[in-house]
Coordinates of C-alpha atoms in Angstrom, one line a residue:
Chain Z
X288 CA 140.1 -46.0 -46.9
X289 CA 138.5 -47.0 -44.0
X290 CA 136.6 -49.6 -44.9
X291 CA 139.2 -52.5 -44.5
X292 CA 141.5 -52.0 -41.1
X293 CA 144.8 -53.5 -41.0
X294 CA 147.0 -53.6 -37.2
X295 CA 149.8 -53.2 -37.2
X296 CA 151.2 -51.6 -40.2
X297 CA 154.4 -52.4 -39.8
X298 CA 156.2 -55.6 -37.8
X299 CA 159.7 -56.5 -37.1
X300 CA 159.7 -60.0 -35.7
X301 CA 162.5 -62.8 -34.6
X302 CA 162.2 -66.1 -36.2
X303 CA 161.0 -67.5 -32.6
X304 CA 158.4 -65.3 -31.9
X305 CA 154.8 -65.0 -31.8
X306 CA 152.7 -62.0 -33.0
X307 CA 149.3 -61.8 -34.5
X308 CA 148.5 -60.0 -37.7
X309 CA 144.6 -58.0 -37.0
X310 CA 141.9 -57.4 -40.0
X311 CA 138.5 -55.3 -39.4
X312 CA 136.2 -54.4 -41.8
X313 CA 132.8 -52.2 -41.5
X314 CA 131.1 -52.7 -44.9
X315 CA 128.9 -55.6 -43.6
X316 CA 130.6 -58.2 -45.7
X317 CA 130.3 -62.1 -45.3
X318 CA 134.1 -63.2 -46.7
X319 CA 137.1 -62.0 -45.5
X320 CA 140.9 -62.9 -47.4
X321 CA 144.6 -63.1 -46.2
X322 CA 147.2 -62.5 -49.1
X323 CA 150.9 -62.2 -48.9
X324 CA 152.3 -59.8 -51.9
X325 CA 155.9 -60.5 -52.2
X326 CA 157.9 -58.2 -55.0
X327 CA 157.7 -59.0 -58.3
X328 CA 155.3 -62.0 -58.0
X329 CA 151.4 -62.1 -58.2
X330 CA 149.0 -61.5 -54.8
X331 CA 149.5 -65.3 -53.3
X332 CA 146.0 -65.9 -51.8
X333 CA 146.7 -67.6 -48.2
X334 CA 143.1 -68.8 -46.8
X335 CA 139.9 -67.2 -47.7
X336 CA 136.3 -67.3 -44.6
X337 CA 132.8 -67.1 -45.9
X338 CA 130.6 -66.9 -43.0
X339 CA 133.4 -67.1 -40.6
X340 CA 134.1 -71.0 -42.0
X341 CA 137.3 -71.3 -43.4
X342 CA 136.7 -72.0 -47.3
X343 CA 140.2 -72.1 -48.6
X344 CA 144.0 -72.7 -47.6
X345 CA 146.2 -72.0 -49.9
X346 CA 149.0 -74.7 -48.9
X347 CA 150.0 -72.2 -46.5
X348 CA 152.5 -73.6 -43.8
X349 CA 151.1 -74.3 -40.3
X350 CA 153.6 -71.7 -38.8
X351 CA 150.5 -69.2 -40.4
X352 CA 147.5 -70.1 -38.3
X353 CA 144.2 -68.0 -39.5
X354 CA 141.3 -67.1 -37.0
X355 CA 138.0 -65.7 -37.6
X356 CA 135.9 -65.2 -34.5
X357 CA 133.1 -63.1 -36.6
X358 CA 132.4 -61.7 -39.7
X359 CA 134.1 -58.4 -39.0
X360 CA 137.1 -60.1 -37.6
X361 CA 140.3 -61.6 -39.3
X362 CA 143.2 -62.7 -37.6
X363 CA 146.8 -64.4 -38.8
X364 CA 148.5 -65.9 -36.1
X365 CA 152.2 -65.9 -36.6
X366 CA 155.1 -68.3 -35.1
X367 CA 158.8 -69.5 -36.0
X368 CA 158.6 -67.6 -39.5
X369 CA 161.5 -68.1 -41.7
X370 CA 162.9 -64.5 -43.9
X371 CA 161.3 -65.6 -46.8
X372 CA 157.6 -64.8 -45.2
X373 CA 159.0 -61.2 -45.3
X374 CA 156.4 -59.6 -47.4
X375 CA 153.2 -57.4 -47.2
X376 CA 150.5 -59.3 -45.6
X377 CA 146.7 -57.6 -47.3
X378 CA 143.6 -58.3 -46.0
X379 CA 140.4 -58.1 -48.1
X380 CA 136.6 -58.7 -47.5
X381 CA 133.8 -59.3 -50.2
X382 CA 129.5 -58.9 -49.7
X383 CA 130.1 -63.0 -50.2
X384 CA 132.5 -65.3 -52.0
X385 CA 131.1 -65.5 -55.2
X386 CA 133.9 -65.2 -57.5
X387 CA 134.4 -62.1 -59.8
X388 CA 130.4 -61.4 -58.7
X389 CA 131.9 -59.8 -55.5
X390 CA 134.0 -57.1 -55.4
X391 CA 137.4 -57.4 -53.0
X392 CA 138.3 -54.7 -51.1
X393 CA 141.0 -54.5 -49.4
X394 CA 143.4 -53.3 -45.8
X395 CA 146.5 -51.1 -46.2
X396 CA 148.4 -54.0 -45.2
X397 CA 151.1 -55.2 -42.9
X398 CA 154.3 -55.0 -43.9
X399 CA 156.2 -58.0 -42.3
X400 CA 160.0 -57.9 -41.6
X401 CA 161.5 -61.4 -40.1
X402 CA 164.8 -60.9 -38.7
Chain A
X622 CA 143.7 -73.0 -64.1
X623 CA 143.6 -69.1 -65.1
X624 CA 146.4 -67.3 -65.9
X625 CA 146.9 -63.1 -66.0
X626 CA 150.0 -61.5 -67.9
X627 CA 151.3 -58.2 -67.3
X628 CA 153.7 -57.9 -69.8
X629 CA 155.0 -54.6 -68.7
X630 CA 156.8 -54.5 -65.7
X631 CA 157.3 -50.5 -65.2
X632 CA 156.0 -47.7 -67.6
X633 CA 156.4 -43.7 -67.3
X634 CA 154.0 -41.0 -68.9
X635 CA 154.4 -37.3 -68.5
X636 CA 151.6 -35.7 -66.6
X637 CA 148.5 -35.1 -68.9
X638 CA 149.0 -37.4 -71.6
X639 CA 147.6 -40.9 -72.0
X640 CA 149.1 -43.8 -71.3
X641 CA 147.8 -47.7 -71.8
X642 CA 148.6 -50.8 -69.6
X643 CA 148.7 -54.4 -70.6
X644 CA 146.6 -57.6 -69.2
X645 CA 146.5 -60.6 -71.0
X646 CA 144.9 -63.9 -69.7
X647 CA 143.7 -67.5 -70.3
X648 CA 140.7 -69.2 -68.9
X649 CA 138.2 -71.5 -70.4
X650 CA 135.9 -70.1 -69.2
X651 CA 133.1 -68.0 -71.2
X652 CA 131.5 -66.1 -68.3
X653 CA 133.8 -63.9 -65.9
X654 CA 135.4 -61.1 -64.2
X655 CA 138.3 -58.9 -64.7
X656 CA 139.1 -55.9 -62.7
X657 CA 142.1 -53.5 -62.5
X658 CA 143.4 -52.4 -59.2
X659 CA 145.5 -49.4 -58.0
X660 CA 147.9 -49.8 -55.3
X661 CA 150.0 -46.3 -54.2
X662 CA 153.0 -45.6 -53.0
X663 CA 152.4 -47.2 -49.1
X664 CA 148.9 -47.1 -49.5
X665 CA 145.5 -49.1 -50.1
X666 CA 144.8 -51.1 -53.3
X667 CA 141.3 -49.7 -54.5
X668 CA 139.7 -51.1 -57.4
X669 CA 139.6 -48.5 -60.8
X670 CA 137.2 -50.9 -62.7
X671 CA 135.4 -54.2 -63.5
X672 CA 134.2 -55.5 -66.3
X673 CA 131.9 -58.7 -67.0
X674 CA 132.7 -60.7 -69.7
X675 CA 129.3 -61.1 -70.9
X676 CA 128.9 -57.2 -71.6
X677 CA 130.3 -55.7 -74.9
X678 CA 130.4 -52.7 -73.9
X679 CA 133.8 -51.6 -72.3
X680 CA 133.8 -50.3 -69.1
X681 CA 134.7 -46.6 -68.0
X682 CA 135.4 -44.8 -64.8
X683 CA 136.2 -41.0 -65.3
X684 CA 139.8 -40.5 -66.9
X685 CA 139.6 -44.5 -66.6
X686 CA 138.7 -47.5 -69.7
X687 CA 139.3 -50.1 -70.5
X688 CA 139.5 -51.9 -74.1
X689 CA 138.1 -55.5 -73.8
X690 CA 138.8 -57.8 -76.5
X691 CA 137.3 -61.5 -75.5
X692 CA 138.4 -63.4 -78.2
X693 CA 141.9 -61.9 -77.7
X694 CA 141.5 -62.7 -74.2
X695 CA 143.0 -58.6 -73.6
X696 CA 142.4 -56.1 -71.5
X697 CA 144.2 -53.2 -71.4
X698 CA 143.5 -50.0 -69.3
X699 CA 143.6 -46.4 -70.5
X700 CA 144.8 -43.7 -68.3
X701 CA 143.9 -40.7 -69.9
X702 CA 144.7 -36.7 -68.9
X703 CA 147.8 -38.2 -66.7
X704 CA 147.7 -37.1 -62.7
X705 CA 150.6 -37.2 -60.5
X706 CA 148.2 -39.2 -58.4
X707 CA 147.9 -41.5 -60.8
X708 CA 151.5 -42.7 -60.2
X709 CA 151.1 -46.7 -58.6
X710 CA 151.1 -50.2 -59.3
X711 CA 147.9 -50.9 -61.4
X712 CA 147.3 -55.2 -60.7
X713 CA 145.0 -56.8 -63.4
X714 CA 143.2 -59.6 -61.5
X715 CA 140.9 -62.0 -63.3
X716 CA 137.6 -63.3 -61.3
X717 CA 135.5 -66.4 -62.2
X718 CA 131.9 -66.1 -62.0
X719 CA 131.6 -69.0 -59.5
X720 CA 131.9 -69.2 -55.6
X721 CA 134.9 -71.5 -54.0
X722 CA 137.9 -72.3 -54.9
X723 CA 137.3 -71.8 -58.6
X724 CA 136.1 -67.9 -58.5
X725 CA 139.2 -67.0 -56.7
X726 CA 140.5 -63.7 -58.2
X727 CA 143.7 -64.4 -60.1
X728 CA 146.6 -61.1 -59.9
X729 CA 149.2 -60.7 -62.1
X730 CA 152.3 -59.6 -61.6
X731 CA 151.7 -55.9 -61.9
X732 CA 152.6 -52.3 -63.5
X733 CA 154.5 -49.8 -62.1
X734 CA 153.7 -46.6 -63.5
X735 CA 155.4 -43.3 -62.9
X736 CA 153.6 -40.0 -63.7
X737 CA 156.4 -37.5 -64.8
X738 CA 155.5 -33.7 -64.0

């Protein structure tokens, strides 16, 4: 299980702050993925990198900003959130971003509580 | 635009026996992906098994299988010799076989399942 990293695991946050959501992973891959699992409803998948260019958004509101510095590296900048983006955030990272060709794999998650 | 159906929101099996999970799905597709995933109690989802859709041959993983039907579009995992480990959400996830937007894996909604001692 330590092949995705996820900081932090848990996060209570005010609807006017700022905090940052932190992905790592050390299996050499080229794609990285943000999804939100909320109960009772499929994974949503939020933006996708390949090659630390952003490849997909998701119509995700702007108050979730997405960073990638390197291929190892995910970020999800967080700012004015509403309650309803309570929810576990998951991280994942395929070899490439070819479809079902590449397995996912995925963090432990962040389990997001907005006040 | 792909579609996966978990039709069973929660199941329960007592510890040994064998129990079977539900995926359904629609694409239009004729070469793809599907996978089940395991996600624990506050813990990491891990994938259990993948299949190609181009393969006959269902795929196994230990206690693990999985019973493909393509023109049924159905695939259903078995669980057998039940663990209390076992005990998770299982996610069926559908994959396309291209890169983008369109090879995005697609979840479903999930199965709780309870192992019973």
């Amino acid at each position: 299980e330590t092949g995705v990293t996820q900081t932090p695991r848990h996060l209570v946050m005010g609807m006017t702050n700022k905090k940052s959501l932190k992905c790592e992973q050390h299996l050499g891959h080229n794609a990285m993925y943000w999804y939100k699992q909320s109960a009772k409803k499929p994974l949503e998948l939020m933006f996708v990198y390949n090659f630390k260019e952003q490849t997909e958004n998701n119509s995700v509101p702007s108050r979730f900003s997405p960073e990638c510095p390197n291929s190892s590296h995910l970020f999800l900048h967080l700012h004015t959130l509403q309650p309803e983006d309570s929810a576990l955030y998951l991280c994942a990272s395929s070899q490439d971003q070819r479809g079902g060709l590449d397995t996912q794999y995925f963090g432990p998650g962040t389990r997001l509580t907005v006040l | 635009a792909q579609t996966v159906t978990q039709s069973q929101p929660e199941m329960s099996v007592q510890e040994a026996e064998t129990v079977t999970l539900s995926c359904t799905y629609d694409t239009s597709e004729n070469n793809y992906y599907l996978f089940w995933y395991k996600q624990p109690p506050s813990r990491q989802m891990i994938l259990v098994i993948r299949q190609e859709a181009y393969k006959q041959q269902n795929a196994t993983e230990n206690r693990f299988s999985v019973n493909f039907q393509k023109a049924a579009k159905s695939f259903s995992l078995k669980i057998s010799d039940s663990q209390l480990g076992d005990t998770a959400m299982y996610f069926c996830a559908f994959g396309g076989a291209y890169g983008g937007s369109q090879g995005n894996l697609i979840f479903g909604k999930g199965t709780k399942l309870s192992v019973k001692p």
